Tab-separated table of C-alpha atoms in Angstrom:
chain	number	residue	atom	x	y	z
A	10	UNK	CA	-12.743	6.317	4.860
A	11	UNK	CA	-10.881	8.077	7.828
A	12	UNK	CA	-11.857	10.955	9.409
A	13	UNK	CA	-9.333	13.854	9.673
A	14	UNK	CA	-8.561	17.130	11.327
A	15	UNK	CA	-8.601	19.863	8.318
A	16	UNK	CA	-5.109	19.138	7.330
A	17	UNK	CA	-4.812	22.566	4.799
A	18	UNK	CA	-3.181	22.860	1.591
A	19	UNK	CA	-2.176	26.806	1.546
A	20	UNK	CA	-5.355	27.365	3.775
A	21	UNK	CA	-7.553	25.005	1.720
A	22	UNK	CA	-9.129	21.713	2.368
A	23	UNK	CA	-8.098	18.663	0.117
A	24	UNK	CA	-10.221	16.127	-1.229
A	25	UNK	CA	-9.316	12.977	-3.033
A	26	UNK	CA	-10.540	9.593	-4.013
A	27	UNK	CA	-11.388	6.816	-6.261
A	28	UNK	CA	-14.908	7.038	-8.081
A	29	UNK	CA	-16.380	4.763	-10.968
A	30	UNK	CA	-12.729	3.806	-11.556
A	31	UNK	CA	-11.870	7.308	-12.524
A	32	UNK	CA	-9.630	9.896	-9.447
A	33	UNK	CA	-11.459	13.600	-8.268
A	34	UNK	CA	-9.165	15.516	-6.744
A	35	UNK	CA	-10.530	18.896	-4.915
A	36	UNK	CA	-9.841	21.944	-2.860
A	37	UNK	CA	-12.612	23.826	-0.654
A	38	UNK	CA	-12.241	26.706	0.906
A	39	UNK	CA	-13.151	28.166	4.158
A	40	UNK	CA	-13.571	31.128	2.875
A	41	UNK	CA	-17.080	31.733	1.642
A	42	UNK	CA	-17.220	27.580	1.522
A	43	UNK	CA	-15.827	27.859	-1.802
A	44	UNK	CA	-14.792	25.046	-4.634
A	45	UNK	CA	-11.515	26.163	-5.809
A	46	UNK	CA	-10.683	23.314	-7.782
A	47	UNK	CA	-12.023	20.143	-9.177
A	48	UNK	CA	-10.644	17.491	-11.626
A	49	UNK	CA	-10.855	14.223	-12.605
A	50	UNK	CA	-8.098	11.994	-13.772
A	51	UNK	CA	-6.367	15.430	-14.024
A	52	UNK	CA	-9.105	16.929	-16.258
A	53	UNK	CA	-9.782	20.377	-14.751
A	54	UNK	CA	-13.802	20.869	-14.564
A	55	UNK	CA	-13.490	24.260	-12.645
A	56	UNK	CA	-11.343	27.052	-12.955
A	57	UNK	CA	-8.723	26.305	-10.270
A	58	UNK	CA	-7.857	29.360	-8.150
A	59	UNK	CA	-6.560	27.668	-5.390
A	60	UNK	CA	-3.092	29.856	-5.691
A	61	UNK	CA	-4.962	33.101	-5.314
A	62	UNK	CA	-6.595	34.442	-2.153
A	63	UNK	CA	-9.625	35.733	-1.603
A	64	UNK	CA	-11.116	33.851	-4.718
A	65	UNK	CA	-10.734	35.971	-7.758
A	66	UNK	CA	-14.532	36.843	-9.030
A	67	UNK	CA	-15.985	34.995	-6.135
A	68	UNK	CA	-14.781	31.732	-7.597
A	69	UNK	CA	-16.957	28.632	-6.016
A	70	UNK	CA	-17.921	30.921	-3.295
A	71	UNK	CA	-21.678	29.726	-1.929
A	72	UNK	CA	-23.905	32.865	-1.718
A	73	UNK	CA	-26.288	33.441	0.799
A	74	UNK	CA	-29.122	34.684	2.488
A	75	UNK	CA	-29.502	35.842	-1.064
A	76	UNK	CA	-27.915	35.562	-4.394
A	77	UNK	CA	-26.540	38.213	-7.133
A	78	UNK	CA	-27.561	41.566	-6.685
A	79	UNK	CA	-30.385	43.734	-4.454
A	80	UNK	CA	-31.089	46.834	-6.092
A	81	UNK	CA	-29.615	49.648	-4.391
A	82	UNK	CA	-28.629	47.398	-1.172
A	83	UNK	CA	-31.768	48.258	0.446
A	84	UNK	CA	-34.987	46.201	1.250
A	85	UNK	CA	-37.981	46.502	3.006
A	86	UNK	CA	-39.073	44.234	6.049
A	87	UNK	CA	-42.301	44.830	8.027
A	88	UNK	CA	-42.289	48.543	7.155
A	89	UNK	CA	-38.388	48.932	7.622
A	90	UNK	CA	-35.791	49.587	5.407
A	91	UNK	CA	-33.125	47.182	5.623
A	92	UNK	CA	-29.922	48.681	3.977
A	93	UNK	CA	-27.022	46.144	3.260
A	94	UNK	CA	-23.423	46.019	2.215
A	95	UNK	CA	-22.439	47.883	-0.975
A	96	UNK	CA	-20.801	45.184	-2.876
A	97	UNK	CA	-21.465	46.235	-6.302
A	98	UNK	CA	-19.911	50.128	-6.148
A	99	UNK	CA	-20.239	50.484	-9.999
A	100	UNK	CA	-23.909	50.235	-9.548
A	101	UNK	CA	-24.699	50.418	-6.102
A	102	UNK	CA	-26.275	47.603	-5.329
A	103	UNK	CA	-26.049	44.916	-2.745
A	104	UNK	CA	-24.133	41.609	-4.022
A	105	UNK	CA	-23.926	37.744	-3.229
A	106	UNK	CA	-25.104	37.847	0.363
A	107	UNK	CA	-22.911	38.098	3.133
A	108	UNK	CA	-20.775	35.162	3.165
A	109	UNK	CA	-18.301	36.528	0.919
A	110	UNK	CA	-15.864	37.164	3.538
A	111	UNK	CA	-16.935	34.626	5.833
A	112	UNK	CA	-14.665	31.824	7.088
A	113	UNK	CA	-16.596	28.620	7.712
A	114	UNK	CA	-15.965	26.427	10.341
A	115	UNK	CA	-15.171	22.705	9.566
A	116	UNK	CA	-17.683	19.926	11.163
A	117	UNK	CA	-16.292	16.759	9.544
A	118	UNK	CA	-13.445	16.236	7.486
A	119	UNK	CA	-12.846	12.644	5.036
A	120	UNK	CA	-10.947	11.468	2.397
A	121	UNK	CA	-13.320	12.187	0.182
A	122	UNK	CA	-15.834	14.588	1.801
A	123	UNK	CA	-15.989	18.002	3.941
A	124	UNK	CA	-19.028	19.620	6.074
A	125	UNK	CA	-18.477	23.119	7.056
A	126	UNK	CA	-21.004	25.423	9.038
A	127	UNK	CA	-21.240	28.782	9.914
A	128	UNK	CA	-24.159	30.766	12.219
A	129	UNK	CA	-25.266	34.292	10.878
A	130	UNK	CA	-25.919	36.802	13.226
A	131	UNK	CA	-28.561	39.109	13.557
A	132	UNK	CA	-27.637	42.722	11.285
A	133	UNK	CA	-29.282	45.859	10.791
A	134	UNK	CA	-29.914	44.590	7.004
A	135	UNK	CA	-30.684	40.773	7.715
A	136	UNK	CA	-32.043	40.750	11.034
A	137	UNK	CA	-32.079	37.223	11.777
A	138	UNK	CA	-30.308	34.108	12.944
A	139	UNK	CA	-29.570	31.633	10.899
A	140	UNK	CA	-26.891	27.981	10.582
A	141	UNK	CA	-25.607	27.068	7.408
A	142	UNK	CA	-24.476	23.895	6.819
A	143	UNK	CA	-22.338	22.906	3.408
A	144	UNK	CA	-21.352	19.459	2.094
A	145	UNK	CA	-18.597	18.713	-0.422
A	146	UNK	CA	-18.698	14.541	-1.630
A	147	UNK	CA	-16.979	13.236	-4.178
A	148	UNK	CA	-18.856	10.607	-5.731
A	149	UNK	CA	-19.406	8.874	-9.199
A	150	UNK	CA	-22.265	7.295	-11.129
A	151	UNK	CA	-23.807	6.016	-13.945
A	152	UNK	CA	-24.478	10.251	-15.116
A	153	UNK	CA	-20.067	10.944	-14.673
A	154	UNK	CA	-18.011	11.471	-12.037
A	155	UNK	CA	-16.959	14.166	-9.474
A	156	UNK	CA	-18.492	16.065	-6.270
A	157	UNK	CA	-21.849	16.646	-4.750
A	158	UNK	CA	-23.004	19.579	-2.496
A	159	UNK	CA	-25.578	19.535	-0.260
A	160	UNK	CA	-27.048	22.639	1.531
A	161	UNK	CA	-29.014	23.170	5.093
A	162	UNK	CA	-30.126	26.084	6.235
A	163	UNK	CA	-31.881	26.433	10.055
A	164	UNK	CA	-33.897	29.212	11.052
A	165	UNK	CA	-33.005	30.114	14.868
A	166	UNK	CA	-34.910	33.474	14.713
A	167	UNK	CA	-37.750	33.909	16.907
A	168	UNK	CA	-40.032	34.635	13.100
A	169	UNK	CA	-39.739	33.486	10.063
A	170	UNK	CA	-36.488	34.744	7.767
A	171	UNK	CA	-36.468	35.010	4.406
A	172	UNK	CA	-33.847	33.028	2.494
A	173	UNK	CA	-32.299	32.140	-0.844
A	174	UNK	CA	-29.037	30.501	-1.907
A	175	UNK	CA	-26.732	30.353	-4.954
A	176	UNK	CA	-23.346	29.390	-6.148
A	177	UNK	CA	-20.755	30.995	-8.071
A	178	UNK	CA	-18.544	28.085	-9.791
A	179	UNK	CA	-15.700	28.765	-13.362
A	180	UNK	CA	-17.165	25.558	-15.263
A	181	UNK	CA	-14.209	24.871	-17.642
A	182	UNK	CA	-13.221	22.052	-19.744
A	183	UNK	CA	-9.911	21.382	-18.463
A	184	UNK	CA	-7.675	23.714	-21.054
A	185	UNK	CA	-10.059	23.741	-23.851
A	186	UNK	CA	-10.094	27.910	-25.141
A	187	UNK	CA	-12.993	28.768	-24.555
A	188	UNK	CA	-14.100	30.339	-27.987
A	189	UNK	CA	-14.048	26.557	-29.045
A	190	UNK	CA	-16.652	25.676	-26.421
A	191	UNK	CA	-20.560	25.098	-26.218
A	192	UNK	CA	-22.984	26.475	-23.357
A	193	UNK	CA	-26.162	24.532	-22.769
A	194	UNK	CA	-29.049	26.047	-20.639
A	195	UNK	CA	-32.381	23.582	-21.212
A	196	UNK	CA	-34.619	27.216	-20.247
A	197	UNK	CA	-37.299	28.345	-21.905
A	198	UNK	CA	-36.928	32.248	-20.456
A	199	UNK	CA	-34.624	34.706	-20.378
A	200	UNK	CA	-34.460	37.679	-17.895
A	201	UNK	CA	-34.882	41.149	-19.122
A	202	UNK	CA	-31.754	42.896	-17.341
A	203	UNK	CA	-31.158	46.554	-17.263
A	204	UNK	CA	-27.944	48.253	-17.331
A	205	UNK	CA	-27.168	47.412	-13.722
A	206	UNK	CA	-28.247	43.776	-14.344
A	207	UNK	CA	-31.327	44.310	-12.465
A	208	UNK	CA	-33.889	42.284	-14.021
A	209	UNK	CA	-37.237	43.996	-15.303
A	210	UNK	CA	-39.224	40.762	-16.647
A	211	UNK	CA	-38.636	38.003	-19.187
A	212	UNK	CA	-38.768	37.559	-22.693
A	213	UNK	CA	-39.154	33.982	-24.273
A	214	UNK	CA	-35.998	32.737	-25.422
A	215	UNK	CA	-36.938	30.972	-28.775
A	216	UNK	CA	-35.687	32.570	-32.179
A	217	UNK	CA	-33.923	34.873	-30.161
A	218	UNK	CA	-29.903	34.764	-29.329
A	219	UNK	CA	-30.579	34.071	-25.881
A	220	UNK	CA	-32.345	30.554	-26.559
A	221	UNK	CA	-29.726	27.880	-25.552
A	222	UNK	CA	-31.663	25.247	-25.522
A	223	UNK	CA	-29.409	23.910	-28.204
A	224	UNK	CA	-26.313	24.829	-27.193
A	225	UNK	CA	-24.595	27.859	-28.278
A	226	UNK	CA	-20.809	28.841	-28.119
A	227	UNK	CA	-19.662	31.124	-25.697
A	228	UNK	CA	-18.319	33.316	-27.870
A	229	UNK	CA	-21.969	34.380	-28.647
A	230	UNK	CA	-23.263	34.736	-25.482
A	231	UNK	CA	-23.677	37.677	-23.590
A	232	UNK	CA	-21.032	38.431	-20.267
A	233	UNK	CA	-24.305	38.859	-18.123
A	234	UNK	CA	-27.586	36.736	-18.942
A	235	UNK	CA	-30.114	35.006	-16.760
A	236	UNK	CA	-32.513	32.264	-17.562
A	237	UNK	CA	-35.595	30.703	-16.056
A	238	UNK	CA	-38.578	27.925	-16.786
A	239	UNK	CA	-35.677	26.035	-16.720
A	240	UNK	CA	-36.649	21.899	-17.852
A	241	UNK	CA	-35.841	19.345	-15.648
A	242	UNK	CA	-35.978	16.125	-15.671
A	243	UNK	CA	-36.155	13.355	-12.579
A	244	UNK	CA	-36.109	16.401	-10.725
A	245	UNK	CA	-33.050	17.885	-11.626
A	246	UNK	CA	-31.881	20.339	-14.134
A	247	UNK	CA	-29.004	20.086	-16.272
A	248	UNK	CA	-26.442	22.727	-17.653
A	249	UNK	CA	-23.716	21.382	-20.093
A	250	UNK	CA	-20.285	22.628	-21.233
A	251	UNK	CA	-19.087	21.061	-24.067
A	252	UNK	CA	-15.820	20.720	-26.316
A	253	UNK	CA	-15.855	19.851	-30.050
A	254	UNK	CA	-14.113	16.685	-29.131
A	255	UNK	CA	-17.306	15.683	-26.657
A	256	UNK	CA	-15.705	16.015	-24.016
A	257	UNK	CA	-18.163	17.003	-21.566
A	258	UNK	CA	-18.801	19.190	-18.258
A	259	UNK	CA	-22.363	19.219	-16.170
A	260	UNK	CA	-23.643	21.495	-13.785
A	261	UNK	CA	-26.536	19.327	-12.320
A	262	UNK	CA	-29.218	20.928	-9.617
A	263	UNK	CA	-32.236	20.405	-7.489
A	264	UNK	CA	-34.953	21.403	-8.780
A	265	UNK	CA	-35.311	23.980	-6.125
A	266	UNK	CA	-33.136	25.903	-8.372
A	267	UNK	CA	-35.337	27.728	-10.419
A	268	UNK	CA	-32.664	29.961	-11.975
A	269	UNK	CA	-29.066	29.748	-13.559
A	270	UNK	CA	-27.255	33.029	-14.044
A	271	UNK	CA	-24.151	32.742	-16.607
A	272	UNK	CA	-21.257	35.665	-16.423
A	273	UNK	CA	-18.448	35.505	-18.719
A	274	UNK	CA	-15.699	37.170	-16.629
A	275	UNK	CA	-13.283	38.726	-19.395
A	276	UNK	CA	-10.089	38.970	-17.277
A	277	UNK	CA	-10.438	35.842	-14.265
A	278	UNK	CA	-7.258	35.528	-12.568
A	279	UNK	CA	-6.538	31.691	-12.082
A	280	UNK	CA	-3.495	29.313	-11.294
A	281	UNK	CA	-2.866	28.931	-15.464
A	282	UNK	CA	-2.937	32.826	-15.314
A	283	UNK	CA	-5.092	35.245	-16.748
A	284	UNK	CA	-8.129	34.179	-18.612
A	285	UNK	CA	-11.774	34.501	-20.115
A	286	UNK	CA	-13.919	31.815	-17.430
A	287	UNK	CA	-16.722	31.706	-17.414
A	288	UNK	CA	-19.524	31.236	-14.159
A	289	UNK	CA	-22.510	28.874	-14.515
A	290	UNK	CA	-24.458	29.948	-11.215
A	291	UNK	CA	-27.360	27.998	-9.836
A	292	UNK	CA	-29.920	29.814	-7.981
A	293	UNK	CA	-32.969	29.466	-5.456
A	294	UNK	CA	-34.046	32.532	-6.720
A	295	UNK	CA	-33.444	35.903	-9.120
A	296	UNK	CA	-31.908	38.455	-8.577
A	297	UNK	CA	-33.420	41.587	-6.423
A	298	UNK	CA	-35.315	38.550	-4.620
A	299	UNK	CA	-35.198	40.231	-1.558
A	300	UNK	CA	-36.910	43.280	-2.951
A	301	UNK	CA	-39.426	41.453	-5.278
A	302	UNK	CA	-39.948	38.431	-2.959
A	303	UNK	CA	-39.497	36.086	-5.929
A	304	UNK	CA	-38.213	32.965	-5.457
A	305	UNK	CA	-37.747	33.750	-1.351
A	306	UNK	CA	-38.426	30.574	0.824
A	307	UNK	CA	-39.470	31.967	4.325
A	308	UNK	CA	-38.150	29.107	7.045
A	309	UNK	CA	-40.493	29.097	10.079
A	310	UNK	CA	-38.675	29.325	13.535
A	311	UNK	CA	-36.860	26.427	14.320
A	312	UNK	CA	-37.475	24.468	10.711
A	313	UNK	CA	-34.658	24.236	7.738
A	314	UNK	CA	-34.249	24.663	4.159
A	315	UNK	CA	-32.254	22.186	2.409
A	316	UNK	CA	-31.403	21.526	-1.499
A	317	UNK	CA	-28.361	20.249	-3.804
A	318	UNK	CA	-26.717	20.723	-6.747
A	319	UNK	CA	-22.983	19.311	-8.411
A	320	UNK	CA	-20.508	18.957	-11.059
A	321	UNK	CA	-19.108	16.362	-12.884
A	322	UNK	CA	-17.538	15.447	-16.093
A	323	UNK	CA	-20.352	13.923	-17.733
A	324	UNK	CA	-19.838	10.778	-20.510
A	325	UNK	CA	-18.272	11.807	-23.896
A	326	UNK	CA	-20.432	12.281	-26.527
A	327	UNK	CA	-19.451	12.640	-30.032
A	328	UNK	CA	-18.080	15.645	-31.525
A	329	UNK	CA	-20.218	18.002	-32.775
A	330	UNK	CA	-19.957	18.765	-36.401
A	331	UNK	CA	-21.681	22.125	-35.965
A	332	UNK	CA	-24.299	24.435	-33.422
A	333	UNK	CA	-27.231	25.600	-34.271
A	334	UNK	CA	-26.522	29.605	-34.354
A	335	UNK	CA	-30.163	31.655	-34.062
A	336	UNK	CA	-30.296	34.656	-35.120
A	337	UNK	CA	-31.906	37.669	-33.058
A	338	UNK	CA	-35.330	38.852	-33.877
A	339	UNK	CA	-36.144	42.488	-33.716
């Protein structure tokens, strides 16, 4: 494994390499440290938008100090209200941190692996200081093959800062419609979201259409849903995409990741044009966090935050004759 200076591919880092016998090929972005494409042996397991700039929908973009939305982009800190970029204007709300538009710089660049950091400054909204660090490795294993991410995040404030993180990948089964495919979220809660897709509480998901512990197909799911008491197991949790051939995508996280939201975009622009995509997003806490304090993890002065998550095309199963469809109680 060499190490490189960021040679680009129309402004985007490549990745490539040989894992469990099988190729991953990738593109990361500076730009909001963003996966723009991943695929093995030419199997697509993201949407690839690496022809479109910025990423259409946020696509692969990490989010940060705070995922999804805050209500009415305003918080309160100590007394003070902390108003933040509008970045949801239909609704007025506050919307996937404020990395968006944030080149990252690149730290180490390999074959097969990228670390990219940026420092966030002090803002009348997020007053404090803090490094991000993000890690992109291929890598393959006994649970399928394809790329790792690992997360830091310092504190260089002089208090503690409040501090969540999420990630906005298109899971897709290489070119698979999606009508044909199934969603599985192992989560035994559903948020309660109102018309802004603030949440206001939880309902249990079984005998209801939002209980995908099963699988359902994405045709029956709605474009905005969250989910929480999400199982895991060895101290990950697990979100599948699946084909009726078995072929087989996974969205795997840290446990740290109490929350998933799924978005069906309608309309995603992507390199294989326009299409329905759909966003599996992993998240260190719910939405309106910053205003509810759920899920927040305050990082003392000087100390760090750090947690992982990753995709890969996960080992074939066999087709699935049918899904369990649940019908919606009152």
């Amino acid at each position: 494994m060499t190490t490189r200076t960021a040679p680009q591919v129309g402004g985007l880092l490549r990745l490539n390499g040989m894992h469990a016998g099988r190729r991953i090929d990738a593109l990361v972005s500076r730009r909001a440290a963003a996966l723009r494409l991943l695929a093995v042996d030419g199997l697509h397991l993201v949407e690839p938008t690496a022809a479109t700039e910025p990423a259409p929908g946020a696509a692969g973009a990490i989010l940060a100090p705070w995922p999804n939305r805050v209500e009415g982009a305003r918080w309160t800190h100590e007394g003070v209200e902390r108003r933040l970029p509008v970045g949801d204007p239909e609704n007025g709300h506050a919307n996937h941190g404020l990395l968006l538009e944030r080149d990252w710089d690149v730290v180490e660049l390999s074959d097969d692996a990228v670390t990219l950091r940026t420092a966030l400054e002090p803002s009348q909204g997020y007053p404090f200081r803090l490094e991000l660090t993000t890690r992109y490795a291929l890598d393959g294993g006994p649970e399928g093959v394809g790329v790792s991410v690992q997360h830091e995040a310092v504190n260089r404030s002089a208090e503690a800062s409040p501090f969540a993180l999420g990630a906005h990948p298109y899971l897709c089964v290489d070119d698979r419609p999606g009508d044909d495919l199934t969603l599985t979220i192992d989560a035994e809660r559903a948020l309660v979201l109102d018309e802004g897709w603030i949440p206001r509480g939880e309902r249990e998901v079984a005998g209801t259409r939002w209980d995908l512990r099963s699988g359902r197909r994405l045709t029956e799911i709605d474009p905005h849903s969250g989910y929480t008491a999400l199982r895991s197991r060895g101290g990950q949790v697990v979100h599948r995409l699946e084909a009726p051939d078995g072929a087989r995508v996974e969205l795997w996280a840290d446990a740290v990741f109490e929350w998933v939201q799924v978005y069906r975009a309608a309309d995603l622009t992507t390199d294989r044009g326009t299409r329905s995509a759909l966003a599996v997003e992993p998240m260190s806490a719910p939405p309106n966090a910053l205003r509810t304090g759920r899920g927040l993890h305050w990082i003392g002065p000087g100390e760090g935050w750090n947690a992982g998550w990753g995709i890969r095309l996960g080992r074939e199963t066999s087709s699935r004759a049918s899904v369990t469809t649940i019908e919606e109680r009152p």
